[in-house]
mmCIF file with all atom_site columns, C-alpha atoms in Angstrom:
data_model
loop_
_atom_site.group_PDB
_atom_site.id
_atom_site.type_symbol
_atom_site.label_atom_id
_atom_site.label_alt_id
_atom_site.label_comp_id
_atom_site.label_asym_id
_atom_site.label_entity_id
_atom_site.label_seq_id
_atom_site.pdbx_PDB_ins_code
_atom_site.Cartn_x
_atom_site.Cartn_y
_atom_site.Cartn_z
_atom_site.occupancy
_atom_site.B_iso_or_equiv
_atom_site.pdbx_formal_charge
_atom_site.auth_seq_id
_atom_site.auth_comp_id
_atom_site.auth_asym_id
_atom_site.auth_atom_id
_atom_site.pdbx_PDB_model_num
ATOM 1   C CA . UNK A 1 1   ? 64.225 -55.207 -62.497 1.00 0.00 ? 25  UNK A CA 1
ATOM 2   C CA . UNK A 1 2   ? 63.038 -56.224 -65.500 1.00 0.00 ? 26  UNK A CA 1
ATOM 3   C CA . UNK A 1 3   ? 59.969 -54.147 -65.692 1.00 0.00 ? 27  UNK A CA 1
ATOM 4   C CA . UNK A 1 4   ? 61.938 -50.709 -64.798 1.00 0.00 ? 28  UNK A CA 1
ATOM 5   C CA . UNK A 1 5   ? 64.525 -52.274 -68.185 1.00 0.00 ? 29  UNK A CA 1
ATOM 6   C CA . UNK A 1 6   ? 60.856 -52.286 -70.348 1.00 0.00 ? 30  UNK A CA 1
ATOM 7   C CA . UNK A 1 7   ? 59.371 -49.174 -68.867 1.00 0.00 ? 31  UNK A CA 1
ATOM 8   C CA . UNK A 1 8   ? 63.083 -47.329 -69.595 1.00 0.00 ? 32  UNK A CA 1
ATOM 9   C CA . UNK A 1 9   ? 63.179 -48.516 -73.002 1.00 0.00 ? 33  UNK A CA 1
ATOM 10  C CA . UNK A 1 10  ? 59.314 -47.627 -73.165 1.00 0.00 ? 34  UNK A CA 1
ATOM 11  C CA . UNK A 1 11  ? 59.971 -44.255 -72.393 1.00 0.00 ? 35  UNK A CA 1
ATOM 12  C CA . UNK A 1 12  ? 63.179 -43.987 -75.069 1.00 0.00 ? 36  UNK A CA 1
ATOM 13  C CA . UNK A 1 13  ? 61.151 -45.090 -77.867 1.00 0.00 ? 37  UNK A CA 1
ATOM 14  C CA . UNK A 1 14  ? 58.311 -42.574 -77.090 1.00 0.00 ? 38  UNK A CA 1
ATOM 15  C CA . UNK A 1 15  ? 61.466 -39.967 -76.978 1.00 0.00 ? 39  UNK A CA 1
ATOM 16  C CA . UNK A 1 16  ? 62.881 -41.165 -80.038 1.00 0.00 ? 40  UNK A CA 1
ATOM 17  C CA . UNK A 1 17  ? 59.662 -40.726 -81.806 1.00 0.00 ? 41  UNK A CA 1
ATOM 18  C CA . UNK A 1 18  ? 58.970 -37.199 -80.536 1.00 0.00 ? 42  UNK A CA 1
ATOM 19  C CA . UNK A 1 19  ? 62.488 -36.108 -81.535 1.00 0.00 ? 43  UNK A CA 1
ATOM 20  C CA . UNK A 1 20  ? 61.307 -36.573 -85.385 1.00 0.00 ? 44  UNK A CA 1
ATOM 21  C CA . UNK A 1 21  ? 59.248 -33.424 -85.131 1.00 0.00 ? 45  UNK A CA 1
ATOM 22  C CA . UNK A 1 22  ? 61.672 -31.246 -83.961 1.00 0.00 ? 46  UNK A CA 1
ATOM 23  C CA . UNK A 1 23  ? 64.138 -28.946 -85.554 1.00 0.00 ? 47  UNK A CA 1
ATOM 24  C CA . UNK A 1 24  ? 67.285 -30.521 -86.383 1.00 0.00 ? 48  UNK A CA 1
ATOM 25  C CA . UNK A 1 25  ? 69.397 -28.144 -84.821 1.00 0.00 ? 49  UNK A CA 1
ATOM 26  C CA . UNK A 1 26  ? 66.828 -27.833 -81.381 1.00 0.00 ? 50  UNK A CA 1
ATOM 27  C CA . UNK A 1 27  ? 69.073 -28.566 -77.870 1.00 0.00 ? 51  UNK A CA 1
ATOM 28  C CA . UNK A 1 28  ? 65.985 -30.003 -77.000 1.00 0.00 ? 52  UNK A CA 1
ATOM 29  C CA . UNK A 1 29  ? 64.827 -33.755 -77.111 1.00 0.00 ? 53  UNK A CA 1
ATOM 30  C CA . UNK A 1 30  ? 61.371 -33.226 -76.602 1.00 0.00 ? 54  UNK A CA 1
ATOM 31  C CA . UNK A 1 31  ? 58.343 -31.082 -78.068 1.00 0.00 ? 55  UNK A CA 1
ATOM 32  C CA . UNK A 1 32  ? 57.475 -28.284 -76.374 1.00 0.00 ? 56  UNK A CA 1
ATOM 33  C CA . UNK A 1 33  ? 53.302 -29.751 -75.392 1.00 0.00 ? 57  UNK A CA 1
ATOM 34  C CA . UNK A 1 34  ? 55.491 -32.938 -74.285 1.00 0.00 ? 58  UNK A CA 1
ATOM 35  C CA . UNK A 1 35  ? 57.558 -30.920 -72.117 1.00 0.00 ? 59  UNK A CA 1
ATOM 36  C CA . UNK A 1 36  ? 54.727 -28.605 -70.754 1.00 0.00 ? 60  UNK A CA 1
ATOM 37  C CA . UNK A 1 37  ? 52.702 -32.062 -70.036 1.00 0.00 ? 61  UNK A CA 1
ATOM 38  C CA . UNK A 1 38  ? 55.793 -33.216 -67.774 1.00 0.00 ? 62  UNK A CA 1
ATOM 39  C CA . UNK A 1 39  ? 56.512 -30.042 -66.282 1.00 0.00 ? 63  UNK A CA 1
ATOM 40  C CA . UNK A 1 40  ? 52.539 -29.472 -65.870 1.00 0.00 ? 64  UNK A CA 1
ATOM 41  C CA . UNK A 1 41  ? 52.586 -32.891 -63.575 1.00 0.00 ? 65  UNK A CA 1
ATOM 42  C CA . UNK A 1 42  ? 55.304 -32.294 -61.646 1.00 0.00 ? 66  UNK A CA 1
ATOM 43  C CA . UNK A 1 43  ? 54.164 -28.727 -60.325 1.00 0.00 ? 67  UNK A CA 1
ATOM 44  C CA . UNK A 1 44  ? 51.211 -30.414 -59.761 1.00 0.00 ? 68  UNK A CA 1
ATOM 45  C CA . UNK A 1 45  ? 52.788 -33.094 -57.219 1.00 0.00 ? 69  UNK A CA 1
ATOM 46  C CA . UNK A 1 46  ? 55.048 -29.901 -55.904 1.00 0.00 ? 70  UNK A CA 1
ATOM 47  C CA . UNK A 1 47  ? 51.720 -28.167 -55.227 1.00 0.00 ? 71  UNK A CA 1
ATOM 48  C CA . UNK A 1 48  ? 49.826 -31.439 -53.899 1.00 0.00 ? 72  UNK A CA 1
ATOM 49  C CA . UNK A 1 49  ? 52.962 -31.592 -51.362 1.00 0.00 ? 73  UNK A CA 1
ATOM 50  C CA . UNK A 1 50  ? 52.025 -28.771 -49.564 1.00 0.00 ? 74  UNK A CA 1
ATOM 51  C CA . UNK A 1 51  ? 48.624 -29.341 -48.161 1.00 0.00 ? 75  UNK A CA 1
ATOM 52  C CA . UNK A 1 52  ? 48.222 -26.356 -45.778 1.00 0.00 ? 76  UNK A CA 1
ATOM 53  C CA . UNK A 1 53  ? 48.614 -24.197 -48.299 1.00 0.00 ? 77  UNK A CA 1
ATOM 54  C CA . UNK A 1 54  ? 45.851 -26.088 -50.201 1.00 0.00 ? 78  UNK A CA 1
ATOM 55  C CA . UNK A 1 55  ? 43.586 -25.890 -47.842 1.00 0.00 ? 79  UNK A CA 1
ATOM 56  C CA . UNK A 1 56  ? 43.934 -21.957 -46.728 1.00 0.00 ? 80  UNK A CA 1
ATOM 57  C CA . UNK A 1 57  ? 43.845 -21.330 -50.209 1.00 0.00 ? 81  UNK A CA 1
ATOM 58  C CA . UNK A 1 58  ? 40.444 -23.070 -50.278 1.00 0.00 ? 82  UNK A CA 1
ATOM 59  C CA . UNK A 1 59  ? 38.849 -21.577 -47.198 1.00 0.00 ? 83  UNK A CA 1
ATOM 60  C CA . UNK A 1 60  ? 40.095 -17.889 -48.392 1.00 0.00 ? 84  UNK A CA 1
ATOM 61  C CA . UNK A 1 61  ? 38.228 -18.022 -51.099 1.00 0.00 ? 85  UNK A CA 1
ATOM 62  C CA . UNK A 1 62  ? 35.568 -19.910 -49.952 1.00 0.00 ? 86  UNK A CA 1
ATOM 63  C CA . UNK A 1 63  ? 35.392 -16.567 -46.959 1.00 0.00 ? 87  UNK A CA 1
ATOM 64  C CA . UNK A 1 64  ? 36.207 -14.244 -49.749 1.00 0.00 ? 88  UNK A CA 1
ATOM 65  C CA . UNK A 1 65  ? 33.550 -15.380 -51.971 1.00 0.00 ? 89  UNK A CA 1
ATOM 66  C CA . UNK A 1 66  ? 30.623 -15.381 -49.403 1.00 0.00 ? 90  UNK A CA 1
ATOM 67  C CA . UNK A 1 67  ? 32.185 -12.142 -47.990 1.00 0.00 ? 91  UNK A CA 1
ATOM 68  C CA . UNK A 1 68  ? 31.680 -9.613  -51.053 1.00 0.00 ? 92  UNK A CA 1
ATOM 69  C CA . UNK A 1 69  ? 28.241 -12.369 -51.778 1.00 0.00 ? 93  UNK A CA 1
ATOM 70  C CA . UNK A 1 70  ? 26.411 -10.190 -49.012 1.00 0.00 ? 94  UNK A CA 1
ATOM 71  C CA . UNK A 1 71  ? 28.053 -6.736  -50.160 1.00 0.00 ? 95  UNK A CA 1
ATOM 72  C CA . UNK A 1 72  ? 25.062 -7.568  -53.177 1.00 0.00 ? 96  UNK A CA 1
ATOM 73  C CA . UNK A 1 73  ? 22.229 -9.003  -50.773 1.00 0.00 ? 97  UNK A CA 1
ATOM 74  C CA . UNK A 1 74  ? 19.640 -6.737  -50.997 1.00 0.00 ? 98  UNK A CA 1
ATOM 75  C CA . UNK A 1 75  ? 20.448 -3.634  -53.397 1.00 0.00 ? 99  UNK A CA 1
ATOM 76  C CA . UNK A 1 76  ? 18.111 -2.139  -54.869 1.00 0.00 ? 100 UNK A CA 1
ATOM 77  C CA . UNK A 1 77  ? 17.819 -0.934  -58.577 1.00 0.00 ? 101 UNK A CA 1
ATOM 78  C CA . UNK A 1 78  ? 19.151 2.488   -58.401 1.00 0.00 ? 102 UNK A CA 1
ATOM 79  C CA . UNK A 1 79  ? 21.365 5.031   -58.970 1.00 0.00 ? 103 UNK A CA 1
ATOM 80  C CA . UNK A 1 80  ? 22.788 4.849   -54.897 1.00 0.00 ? 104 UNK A CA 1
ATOM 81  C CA . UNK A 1 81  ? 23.506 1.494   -55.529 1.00 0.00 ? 105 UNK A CA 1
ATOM 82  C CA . UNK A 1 82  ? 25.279 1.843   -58.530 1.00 0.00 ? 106 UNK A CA 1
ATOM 83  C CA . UNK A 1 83  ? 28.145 3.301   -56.105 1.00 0.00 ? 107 UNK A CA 1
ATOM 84  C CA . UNK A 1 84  ? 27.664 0.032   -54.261 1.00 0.00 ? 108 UNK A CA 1
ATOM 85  C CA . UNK A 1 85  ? 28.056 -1.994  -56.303 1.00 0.00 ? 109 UNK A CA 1
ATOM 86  C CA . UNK A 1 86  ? 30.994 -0.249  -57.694 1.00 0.00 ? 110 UNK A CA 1
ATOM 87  C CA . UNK A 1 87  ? 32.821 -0.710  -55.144 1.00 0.00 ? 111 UNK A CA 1
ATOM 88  C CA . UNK A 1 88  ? 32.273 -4.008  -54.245 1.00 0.00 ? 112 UNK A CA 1
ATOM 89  C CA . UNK A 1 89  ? 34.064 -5.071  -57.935 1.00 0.00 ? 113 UNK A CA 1
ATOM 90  C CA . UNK A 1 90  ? 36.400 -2.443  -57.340 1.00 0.00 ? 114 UNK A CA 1
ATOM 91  C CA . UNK A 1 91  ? 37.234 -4.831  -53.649 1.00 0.00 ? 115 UNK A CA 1
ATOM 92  C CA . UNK A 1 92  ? 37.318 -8.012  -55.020 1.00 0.00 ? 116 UNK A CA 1
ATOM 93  C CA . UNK A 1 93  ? 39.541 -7.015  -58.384 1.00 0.00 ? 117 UNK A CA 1
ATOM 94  C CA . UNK A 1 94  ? 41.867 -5.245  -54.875 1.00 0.00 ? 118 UNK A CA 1
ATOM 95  C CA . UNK A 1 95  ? 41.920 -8.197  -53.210 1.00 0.00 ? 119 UNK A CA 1
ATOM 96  C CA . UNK A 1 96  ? 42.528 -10.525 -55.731 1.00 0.00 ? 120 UNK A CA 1
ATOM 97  C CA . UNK A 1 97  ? 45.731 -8.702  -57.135 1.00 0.00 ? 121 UNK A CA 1
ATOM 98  C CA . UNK A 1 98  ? 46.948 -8.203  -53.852 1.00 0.00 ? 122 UNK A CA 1
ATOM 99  C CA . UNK A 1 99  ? 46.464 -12.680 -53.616 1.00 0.00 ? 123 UNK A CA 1
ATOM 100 C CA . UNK A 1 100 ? 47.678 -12.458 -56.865 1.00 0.00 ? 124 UNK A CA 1
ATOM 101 C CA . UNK A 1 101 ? 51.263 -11.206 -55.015 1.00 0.00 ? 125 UNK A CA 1
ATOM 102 C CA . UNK A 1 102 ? 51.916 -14.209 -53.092 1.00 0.00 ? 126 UNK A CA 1
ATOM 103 C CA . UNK A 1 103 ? 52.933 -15.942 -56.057 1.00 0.00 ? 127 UNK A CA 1
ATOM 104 C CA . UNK A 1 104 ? 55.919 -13.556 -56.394 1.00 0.00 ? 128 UNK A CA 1
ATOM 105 C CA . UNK A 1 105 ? 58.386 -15.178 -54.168 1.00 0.00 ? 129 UNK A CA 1
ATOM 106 C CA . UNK A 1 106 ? 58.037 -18.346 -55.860 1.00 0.00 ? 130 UNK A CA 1
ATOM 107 C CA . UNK A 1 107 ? 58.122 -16.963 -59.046 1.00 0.00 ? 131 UNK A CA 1
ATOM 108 C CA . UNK A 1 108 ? 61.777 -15.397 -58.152 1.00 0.00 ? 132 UNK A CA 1
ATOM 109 C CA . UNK A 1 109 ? 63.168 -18.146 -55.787 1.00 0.00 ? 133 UNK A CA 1
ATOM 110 C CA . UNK A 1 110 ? 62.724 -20.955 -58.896 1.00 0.00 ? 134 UNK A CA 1
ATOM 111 C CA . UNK A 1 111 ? 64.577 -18.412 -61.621 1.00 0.00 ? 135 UNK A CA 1
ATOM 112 C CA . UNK A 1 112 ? 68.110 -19.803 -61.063 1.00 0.00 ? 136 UNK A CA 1
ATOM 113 C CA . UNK A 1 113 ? 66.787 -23.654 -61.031 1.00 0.00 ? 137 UNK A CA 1
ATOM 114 C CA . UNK A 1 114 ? 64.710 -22.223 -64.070 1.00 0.00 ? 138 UNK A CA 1
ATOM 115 C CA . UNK A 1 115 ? 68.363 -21.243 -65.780 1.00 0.00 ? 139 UNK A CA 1
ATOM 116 C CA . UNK A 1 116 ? 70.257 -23.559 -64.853 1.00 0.00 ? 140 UNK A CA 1
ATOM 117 C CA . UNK A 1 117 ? 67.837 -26.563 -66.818 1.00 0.00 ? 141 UNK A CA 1
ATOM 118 C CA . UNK A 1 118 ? 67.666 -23.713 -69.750 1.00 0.00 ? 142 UNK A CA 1
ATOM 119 C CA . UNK A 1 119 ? 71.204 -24.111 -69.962 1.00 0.00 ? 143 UNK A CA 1
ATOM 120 C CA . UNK A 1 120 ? 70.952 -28.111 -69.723 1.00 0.00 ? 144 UNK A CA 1
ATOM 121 C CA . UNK A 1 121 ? 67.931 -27.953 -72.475 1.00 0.00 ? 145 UNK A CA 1
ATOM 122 C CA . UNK A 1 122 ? 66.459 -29.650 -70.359 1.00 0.00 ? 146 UNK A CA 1
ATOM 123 C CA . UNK A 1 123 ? 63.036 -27.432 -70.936 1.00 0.00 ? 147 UNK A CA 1
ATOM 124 C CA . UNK A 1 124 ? 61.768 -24.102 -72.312 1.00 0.00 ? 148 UNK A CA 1
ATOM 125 C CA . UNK A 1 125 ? 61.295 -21.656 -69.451 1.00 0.00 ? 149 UNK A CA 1
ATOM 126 C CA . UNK A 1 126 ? 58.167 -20.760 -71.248 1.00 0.00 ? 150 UNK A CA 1
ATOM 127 C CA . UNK A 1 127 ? 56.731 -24.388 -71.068 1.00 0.00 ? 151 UNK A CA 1
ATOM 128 C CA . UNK A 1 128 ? 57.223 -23.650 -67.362 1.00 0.00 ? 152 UNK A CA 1
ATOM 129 C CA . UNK A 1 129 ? 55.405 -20.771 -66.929 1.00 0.00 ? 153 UNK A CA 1
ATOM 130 C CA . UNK A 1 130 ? 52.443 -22.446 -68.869 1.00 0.00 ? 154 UNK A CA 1
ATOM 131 C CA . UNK A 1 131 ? 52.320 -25.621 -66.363 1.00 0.00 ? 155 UNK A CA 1
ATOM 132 C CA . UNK A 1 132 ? 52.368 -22.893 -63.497 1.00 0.00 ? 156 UNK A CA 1
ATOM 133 C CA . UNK A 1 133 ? 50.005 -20.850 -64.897 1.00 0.00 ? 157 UNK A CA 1
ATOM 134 C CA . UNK A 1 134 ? 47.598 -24.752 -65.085 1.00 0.00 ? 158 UNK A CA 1
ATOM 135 C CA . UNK A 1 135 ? 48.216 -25.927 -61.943 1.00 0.00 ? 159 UNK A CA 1
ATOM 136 C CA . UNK A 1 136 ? 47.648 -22.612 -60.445 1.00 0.00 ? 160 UNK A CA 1
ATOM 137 C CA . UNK A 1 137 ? 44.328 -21.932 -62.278 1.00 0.00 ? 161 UNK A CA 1
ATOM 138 C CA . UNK A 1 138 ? 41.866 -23.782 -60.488 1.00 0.00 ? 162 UNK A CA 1
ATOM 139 C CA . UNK A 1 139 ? 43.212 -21.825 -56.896 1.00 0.00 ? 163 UNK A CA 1
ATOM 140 C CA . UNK A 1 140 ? 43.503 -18.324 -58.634 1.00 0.00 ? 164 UNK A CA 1
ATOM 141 C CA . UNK A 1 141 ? 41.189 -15.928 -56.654 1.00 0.00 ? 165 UNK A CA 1
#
């Protein structure tokens, strides 16, 4: 008990001291890198949590990757394979956008949560985007 009473009082102090550089009339009690830093960890354990998706993610682009690799094996320096290679970009920025889409839903089913703390101050909405945008950058297609 008497560790979660220090760590508590730990964690008001460091508030305390961050709520010296904000406005004085800010609904907020935190800076905004402090608040993407928090939010930015816990989409991170939201996104650890689901492991299959992890892992398809992974091998997609893994397949995806190797998969327009051998649309360049073997072209040869002219104008025909201009065309070509053309098209292969023009596939991969396609089939990136259309991964890019599966983050829709998400996006949409999280908006009322996303209100509902913006009415609490509890955080910016765009600190949340940011931490999304983080966590999801090392997956992105």
């Amino acid at each position: 008990m008497g560790m979660l009473t220090a760590r508590l009082t730990a964690c008001k102090q460091k508030l305390v001291s961050l709520r010296s550089h904000l406005r004085r009339k800010s609904p907020y009690t935190t800076t905004f890198l402090f608040q993407v830093r928090i939010l930015t960890a816990r989409e991170w354990m939201i996104f650890i949590g689901n492991r299959n998706a992890i892992a398809f993610k992974v091998i997609y682009n893994i397949g995806f990757a190797v998969l327009l690799g051998f649309f360049f094996v073997n072209l040869q320096a002219n104008s025909y394979s201009t065309f070509l290679r053309g098209g292969a970009l023009f596939t991969a920025l396609l089939l990136s956008t259309l991964t890019s889409q599966s983050e829709i839903p998400k996006a949409v089913t999280g908006r009322l949560v996303m209100y509902k703390h913006k009415s609490l101050a509890l955080y910016r909405p765009a600190a949340l985007s940011i931490a999304q945008t983080l966590v999801d950058l090392p997956f992105a297609t």
